[in-house]
PDB file of C-alpha atoms in Angstrom:
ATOM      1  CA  UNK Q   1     -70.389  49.858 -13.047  1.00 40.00           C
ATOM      2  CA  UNK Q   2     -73.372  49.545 -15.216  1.00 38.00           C
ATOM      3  CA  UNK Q   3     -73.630  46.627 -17.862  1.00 40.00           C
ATOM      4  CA  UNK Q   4     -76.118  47.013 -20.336  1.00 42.00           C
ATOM      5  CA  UNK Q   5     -76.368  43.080 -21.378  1.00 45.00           C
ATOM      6  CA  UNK Q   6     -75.727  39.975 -20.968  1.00 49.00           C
ATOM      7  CA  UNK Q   7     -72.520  39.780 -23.278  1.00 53.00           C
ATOM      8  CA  UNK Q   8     -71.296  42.439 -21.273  1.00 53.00           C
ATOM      9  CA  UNK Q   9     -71.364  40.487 -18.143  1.00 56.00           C
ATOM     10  CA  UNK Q  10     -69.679  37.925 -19.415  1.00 57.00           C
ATOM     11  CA  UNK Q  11     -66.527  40.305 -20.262  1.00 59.00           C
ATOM     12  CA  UNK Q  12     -66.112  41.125 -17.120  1.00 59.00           C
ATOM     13  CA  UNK Q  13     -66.527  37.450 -16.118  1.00 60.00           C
ATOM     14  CA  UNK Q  14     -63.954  36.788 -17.923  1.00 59.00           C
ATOM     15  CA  UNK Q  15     -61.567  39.595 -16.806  1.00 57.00           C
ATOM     16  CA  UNK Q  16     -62.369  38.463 -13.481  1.00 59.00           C
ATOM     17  CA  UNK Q  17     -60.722  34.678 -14.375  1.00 57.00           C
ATOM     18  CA  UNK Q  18     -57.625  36.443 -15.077  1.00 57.00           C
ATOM     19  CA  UNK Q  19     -56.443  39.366 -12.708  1.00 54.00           C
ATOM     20  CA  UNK Q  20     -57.664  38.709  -8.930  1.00 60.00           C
ATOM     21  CA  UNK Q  21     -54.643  37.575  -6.550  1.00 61.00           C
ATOM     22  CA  UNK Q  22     -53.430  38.206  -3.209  1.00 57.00           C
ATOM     23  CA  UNK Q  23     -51.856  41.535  -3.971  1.00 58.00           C
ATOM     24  CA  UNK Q  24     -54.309  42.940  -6.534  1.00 65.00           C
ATOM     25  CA  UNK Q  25     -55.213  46.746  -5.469  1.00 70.00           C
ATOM     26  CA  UNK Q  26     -58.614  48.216  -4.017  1.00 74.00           C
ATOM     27  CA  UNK Q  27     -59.901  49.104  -7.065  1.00 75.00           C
ATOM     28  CA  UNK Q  28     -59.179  45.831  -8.659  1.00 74.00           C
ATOM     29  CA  UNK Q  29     -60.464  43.678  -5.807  1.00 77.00           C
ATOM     30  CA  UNK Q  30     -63.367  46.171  -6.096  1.00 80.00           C
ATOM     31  CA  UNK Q  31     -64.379  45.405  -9.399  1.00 77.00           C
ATOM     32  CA  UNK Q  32     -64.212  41.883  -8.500  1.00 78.00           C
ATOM     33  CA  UNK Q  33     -66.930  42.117  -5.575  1.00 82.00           C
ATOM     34  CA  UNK Q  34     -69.123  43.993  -8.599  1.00 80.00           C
ATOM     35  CA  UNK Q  35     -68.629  41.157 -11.228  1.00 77.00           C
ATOM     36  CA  UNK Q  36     -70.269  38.794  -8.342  1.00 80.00           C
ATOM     37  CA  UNK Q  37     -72.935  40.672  -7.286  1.00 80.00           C
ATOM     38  CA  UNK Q  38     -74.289  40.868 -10.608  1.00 76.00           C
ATOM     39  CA  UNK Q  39     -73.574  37.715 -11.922  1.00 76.00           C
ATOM     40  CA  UNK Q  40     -75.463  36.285  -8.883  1.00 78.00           C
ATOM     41  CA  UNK Q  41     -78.592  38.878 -10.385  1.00 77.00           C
ATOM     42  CA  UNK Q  42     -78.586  36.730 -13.555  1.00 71.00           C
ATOM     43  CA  UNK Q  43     -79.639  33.135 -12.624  1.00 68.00           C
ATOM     44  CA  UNK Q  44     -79.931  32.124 -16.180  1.00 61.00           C
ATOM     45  CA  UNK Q  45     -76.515  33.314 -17.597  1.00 64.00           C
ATOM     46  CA  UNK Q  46     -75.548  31.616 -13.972  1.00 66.00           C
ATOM     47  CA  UNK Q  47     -76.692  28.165 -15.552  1.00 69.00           C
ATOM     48  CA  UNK Q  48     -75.396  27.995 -19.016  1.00 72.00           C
ATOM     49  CA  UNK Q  49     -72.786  25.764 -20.054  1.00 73.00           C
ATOM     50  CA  UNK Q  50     -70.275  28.435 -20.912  1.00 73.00           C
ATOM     51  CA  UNK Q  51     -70.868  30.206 -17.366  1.00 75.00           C
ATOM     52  CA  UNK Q  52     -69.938  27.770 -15.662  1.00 77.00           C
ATOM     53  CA  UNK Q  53     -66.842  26.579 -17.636  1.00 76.00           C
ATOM     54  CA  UNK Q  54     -65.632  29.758 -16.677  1.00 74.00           C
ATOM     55  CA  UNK Q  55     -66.441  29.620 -13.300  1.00 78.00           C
ATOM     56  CA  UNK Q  56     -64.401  26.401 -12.907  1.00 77.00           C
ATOM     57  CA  UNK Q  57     -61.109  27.425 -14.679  1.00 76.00           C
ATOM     58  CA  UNK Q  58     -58.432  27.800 -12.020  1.00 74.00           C
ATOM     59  CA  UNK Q  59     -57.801  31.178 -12.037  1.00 75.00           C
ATOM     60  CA  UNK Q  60     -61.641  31.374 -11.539  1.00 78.00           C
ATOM     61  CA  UNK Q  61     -61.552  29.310  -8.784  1.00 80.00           C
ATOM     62  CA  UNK Q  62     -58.586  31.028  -7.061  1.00 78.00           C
ATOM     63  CA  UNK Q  63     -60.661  34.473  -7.533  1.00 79.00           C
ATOM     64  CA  UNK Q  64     -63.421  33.268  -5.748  1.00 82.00           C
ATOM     65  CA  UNK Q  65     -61.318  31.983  -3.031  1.00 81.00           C
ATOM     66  CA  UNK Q  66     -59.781  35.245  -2.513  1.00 81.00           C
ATOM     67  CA  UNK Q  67     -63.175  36.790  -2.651  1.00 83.00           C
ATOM     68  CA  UNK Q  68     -63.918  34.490   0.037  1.00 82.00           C
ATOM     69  CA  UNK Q  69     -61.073  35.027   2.530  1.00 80.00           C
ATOM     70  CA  UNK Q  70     -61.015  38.663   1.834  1.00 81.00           C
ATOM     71  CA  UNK Q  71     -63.987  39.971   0.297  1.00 82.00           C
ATOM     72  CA  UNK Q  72     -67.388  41.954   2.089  1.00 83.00           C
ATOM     73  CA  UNK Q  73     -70.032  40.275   4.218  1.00 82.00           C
ATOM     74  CA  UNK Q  74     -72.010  40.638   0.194  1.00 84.00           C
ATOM     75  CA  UNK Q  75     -69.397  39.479  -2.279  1.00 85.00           C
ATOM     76  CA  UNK Q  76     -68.837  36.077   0.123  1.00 86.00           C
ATOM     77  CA  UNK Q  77     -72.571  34.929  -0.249  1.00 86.00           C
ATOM     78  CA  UNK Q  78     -72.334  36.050  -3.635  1.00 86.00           C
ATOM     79  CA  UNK Q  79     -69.337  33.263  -4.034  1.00 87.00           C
ATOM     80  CA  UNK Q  80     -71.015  30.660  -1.922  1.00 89.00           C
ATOM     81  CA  UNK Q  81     -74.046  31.100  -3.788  1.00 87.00           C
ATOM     82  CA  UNK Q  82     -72.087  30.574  -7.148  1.00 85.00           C
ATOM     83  CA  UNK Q  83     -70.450  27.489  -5.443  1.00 86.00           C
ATOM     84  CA  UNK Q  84     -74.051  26.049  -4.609  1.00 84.00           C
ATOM     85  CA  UNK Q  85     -75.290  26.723  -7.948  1.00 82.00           C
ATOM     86  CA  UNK Q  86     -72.055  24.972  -9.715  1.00 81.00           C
ATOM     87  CA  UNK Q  87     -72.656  22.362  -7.173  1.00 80.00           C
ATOM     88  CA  UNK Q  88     -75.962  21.594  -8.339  1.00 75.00           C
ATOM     89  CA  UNK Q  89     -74.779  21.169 -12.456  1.00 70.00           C
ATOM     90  CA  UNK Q  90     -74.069  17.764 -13.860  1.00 59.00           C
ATOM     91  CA  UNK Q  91     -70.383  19.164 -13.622  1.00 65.00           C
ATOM     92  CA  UNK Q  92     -67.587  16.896 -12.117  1.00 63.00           C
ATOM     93  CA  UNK Q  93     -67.697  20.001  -8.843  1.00 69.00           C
ATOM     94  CA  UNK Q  94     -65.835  17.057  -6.787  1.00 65.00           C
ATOM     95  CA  UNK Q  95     -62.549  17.319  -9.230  1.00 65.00           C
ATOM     96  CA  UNK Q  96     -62.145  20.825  -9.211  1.00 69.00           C
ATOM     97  CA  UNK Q  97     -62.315  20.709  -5.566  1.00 71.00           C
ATOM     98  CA  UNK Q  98     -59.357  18.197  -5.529  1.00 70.00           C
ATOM     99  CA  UNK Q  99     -57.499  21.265  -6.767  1.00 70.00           C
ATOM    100  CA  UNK Q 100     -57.746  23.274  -4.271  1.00 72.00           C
ATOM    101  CA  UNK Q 101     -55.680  23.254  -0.877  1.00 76.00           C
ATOM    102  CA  UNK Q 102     -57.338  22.993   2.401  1.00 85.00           C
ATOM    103  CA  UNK Q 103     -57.650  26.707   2.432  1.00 83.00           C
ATOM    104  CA  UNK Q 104     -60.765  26.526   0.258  1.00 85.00           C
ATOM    105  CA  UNK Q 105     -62.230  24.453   3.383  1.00 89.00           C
ATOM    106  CA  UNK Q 106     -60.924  27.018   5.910  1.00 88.00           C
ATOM    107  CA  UNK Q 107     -62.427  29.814   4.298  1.00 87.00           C
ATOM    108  CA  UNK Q 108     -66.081  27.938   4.044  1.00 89.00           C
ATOM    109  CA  UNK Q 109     -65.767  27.505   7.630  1.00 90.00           C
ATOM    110  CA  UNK Q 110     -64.819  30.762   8.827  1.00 87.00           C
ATOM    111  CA  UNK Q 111     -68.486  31.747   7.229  1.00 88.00           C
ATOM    112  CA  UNK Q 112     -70.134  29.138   8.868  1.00 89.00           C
ATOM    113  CA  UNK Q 113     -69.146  30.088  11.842  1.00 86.00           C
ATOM    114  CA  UNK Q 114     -69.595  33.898  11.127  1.00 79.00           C
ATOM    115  CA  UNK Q 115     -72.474  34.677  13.215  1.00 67.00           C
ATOM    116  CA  UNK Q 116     -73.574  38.002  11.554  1.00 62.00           C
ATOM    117  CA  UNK Q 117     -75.655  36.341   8.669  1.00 64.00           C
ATOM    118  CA  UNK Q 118     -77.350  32.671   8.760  1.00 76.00           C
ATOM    119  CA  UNK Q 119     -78.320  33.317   4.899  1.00 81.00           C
ATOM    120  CA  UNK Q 120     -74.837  33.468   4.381  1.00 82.00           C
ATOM    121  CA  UNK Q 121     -73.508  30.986   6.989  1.00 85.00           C
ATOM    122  CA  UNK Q 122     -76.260  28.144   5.802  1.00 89.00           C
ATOM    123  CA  UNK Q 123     -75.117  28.636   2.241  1.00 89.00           C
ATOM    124  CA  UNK Q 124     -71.794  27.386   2.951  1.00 91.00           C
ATOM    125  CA  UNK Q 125     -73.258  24.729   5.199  1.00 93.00           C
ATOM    126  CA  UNK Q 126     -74.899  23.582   2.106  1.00 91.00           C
ATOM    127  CA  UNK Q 127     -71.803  24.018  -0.224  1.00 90.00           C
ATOM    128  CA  UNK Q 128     -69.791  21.668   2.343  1.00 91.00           C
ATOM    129  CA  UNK Q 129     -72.461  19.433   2.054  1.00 91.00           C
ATOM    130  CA  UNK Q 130     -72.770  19.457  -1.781  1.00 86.00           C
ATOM    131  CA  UNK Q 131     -69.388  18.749  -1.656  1.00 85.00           C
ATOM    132  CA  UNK Q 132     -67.959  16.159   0.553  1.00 85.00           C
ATOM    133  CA  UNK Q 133     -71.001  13.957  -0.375  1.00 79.00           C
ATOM    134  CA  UNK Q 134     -70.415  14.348  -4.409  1.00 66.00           C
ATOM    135  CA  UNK Q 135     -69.967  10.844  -5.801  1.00 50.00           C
ATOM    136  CA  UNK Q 136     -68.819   9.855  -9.267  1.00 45.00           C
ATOM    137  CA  UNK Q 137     -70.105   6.114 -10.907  1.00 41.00           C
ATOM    138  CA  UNK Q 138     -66.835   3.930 -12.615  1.00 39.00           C
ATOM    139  CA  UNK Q 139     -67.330   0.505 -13.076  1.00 36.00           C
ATOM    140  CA  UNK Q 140     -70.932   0.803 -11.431  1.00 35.00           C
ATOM    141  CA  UNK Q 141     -69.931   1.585  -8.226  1.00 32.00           C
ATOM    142  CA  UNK Q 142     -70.284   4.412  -6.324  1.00 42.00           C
ATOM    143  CA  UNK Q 143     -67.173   5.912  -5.164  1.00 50.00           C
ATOM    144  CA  UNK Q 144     -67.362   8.850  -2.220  1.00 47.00           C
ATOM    145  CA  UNK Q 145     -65.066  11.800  -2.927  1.00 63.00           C
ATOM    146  CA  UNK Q 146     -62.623  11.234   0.253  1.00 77.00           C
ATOM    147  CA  UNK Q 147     -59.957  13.043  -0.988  1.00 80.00           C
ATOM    148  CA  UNK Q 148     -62.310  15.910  -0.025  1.00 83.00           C
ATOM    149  CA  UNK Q 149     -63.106  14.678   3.387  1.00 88.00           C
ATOM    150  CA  UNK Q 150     -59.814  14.204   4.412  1.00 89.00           C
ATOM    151  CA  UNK Q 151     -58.795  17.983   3.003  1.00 90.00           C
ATOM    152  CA  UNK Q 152     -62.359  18.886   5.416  1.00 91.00           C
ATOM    153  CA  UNK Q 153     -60.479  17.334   8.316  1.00 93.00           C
ATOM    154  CA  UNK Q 154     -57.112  18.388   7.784  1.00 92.00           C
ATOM    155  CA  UNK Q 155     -58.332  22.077   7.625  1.00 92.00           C
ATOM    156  CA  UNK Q 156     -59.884  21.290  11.133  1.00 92.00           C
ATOM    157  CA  UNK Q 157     -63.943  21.147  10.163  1.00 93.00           C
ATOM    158  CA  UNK Q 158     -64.441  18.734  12.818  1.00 95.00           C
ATOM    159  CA  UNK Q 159     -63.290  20.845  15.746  1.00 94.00           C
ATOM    160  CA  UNK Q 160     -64.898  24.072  14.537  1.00 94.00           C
ATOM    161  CA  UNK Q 161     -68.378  21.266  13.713  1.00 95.00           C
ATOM    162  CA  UNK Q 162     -68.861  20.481  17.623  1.00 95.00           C
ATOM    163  CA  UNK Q 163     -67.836  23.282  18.685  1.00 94.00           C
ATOM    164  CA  UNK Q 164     -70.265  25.692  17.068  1.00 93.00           C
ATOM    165  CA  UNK Q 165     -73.372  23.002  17.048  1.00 93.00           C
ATOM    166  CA  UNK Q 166     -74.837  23.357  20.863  1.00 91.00           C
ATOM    167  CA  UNK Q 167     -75.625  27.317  20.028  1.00 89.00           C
ATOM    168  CA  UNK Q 168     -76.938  26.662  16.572  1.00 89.00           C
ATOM    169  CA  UNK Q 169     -80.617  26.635  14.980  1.00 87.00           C
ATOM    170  CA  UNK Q 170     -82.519  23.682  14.343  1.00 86.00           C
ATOM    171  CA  UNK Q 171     -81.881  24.079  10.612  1.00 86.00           C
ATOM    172  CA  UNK Q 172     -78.372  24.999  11.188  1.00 89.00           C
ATOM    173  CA  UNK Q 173     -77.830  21.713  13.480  1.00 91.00           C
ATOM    174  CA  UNK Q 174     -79.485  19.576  11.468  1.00 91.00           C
ATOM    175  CA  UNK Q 175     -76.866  20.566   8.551  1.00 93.00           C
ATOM    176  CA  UNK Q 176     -73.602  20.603  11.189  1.00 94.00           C
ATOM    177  CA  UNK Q 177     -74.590  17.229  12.452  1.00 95.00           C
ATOM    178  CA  UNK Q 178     -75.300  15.864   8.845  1.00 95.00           C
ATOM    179  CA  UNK Q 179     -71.618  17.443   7.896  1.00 95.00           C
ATOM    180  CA  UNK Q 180     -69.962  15.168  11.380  1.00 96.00           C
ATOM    181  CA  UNK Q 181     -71.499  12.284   9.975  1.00 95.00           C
ATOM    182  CA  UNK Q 182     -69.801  12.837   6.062  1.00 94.00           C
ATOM    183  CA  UNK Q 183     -66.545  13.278   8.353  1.00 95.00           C
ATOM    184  CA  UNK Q 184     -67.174  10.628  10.267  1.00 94.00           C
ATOM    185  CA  UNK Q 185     -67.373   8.139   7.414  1.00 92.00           C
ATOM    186  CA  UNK Q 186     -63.527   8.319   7.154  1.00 90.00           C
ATOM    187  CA  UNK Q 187     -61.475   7.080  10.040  1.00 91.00           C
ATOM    188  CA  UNK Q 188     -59.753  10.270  10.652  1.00 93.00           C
ATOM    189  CA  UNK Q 189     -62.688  11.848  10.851  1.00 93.00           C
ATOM    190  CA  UNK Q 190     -63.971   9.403  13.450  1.00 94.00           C
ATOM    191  CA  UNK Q 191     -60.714   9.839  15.568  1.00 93.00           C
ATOM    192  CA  UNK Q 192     -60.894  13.846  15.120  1.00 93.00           C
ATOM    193  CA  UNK Q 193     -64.308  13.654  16.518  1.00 94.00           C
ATOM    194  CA  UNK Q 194     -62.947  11.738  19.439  1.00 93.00           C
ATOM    195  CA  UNK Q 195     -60.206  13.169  20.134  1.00 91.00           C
ATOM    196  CA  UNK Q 196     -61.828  16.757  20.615  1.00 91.00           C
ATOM    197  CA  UNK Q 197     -63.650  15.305  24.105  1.00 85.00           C
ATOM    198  CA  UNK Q 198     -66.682  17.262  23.850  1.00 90.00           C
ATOM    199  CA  UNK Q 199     -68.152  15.773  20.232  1.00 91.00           C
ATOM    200  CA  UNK Q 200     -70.527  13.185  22.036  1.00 92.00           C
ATOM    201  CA  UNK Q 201     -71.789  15.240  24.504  1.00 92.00           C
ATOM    202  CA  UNK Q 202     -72.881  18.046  21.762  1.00 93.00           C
ATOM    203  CA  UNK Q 203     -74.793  15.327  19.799  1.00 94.00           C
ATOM    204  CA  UNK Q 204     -76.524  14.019  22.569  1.00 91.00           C
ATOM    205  CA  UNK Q 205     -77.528  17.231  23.828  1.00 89.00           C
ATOM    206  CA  UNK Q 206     -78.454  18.250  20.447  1.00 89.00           C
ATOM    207  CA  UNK Q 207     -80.188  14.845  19.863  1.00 86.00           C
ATOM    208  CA  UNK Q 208     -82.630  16.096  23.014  1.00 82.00           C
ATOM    209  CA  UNK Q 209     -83.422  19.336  21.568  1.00 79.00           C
ATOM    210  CA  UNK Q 210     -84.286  18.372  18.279  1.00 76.00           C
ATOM    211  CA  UNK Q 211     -86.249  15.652  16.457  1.00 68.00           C
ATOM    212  CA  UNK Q 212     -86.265  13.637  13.866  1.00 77.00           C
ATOM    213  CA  UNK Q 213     -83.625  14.613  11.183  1.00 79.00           C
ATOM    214  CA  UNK Q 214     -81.734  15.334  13.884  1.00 80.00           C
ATOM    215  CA  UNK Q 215     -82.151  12.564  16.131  1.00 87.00           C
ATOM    216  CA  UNK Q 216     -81.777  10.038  13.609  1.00 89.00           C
ATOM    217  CA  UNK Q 217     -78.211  11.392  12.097  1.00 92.00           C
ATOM    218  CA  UNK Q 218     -77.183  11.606  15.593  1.00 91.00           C
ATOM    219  CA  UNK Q 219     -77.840   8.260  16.351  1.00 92.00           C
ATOM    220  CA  UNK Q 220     -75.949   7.050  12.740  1.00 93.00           C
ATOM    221  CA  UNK Q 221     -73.197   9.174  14.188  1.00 94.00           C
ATOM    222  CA  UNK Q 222     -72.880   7.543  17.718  1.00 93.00           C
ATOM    223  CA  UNK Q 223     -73.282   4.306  15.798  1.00 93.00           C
ATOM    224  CA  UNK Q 224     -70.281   4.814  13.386  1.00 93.00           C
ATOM    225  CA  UNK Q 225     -68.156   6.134  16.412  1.00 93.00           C
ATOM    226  CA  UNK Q 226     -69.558   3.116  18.985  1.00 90.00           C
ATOM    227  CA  UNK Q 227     -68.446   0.167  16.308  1.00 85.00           C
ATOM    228  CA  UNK Q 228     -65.495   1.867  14.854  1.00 74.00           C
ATOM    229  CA  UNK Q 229     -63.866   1.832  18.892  1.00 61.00           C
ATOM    230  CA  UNK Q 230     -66.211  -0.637  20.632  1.00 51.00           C
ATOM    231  CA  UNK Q 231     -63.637  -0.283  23.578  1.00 49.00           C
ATOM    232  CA  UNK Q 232     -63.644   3.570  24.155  1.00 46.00           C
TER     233      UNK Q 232
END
């Protein structure tokens, strides 16, 4: 498929809001893998205003979803590349998010923990990031998104977190451990992490293996477990 501008791409941008679901054919789902890859060729289109409205209409959102439960190793960076550009706008990211079940967190995590491509696996690290620490100002205070947090948890981030941190890179920990703390803000994330048995002992090993950034999010981690259950 060969688009010859700019106004073409955004056709198909559009088509692509409207006919992806679960049953939609080879050819369809196809087409859909193309529209990413090339959008993700045109970083300024990427960052207009009217790109990314349609990028955050629902039937948008469920696309890329799809694309990232079902699509190739290509079209799911392509889609959490999107995400981590959207993330980065001025756009309220954290409120689309609240639309979408905890199988938009499930999906992240199966890539993070997809071992065949760290470009692809630290994107969605960063899109997980981006997104449980989004905050929104009303009445001057800063108010953490915990409705995504809790969706994080429920989808069972936390588990997959320790469990895939003593194997992973410096730059990879540093972002796993920096996700554990986000969860560990909430109390269900805090009792998640204890309840799996082996979450201190992977951030204190970790905490030995790497320094600084690491180190000191480990220690804010241990600190938020230790006075949260001063008995355990």
């Amino acid at each position: 498929m060969i688009l010859k501008n700019v106004v073409g791409l955004r056709f198909l941008l559009g088509s692509f809001n409207k006919f992806l679901t679960e049953s939609s054919d080879f050819v369809t789902f196809r087409a859909c893998e193309e529209a990413l890859s090339l959008l993700i060729k045109f970083p300024i289109v990427l960052e207009e205003e009217d790109t990314i409205k349609i990028l955050l209409q629902s039937g948008c959102m469920k696309s890329m979803a799809i694309m990232l439960q079902r699509g190739s190793a290509q079209a799911r960076f392509c889609t959490v590349s999107i995400f981590q550009r959207i993330t980065k706008s001025d756009y309220q990211w954290s409120n689309v998010i609240e639309d979408q079940g905890i199988e938009f967190f499930k999906s992240l995590m199966e890539i993070v923990s997809d071992e065949i491509s760290s470009k692809e696996n630290l994107c969605a690290l960063q899109v997980l990031i981006d997104t449980l620490e989004k905050s929104k100002i009303e009445n001057r205070k800063i108010e953490k998104s915990k409705k995504s947090r809790l969706k994080a948890i429920e989808a069972g981030d936390m588990c997959t977190l320790i469990e895939i941190l003593p194997d992973s890179s410096k730059s990879r920990s540093e972002k796993i451990m920096y996700l554990i703390k986000l969860l560990c803000e909430c109390a269900d994330g805090r009792l998640g992490f204890i309840e799996h048995g082996l979450g201190v002992a992977a951030i204190t090993r970790k905490m030995l293996n790497i320094l600084n950034v690491g180190t000191k999010i480990g220690v804010k981690i241990l600190s938020l477990i230790c006075n949260s259950h001063p008995h355990r």
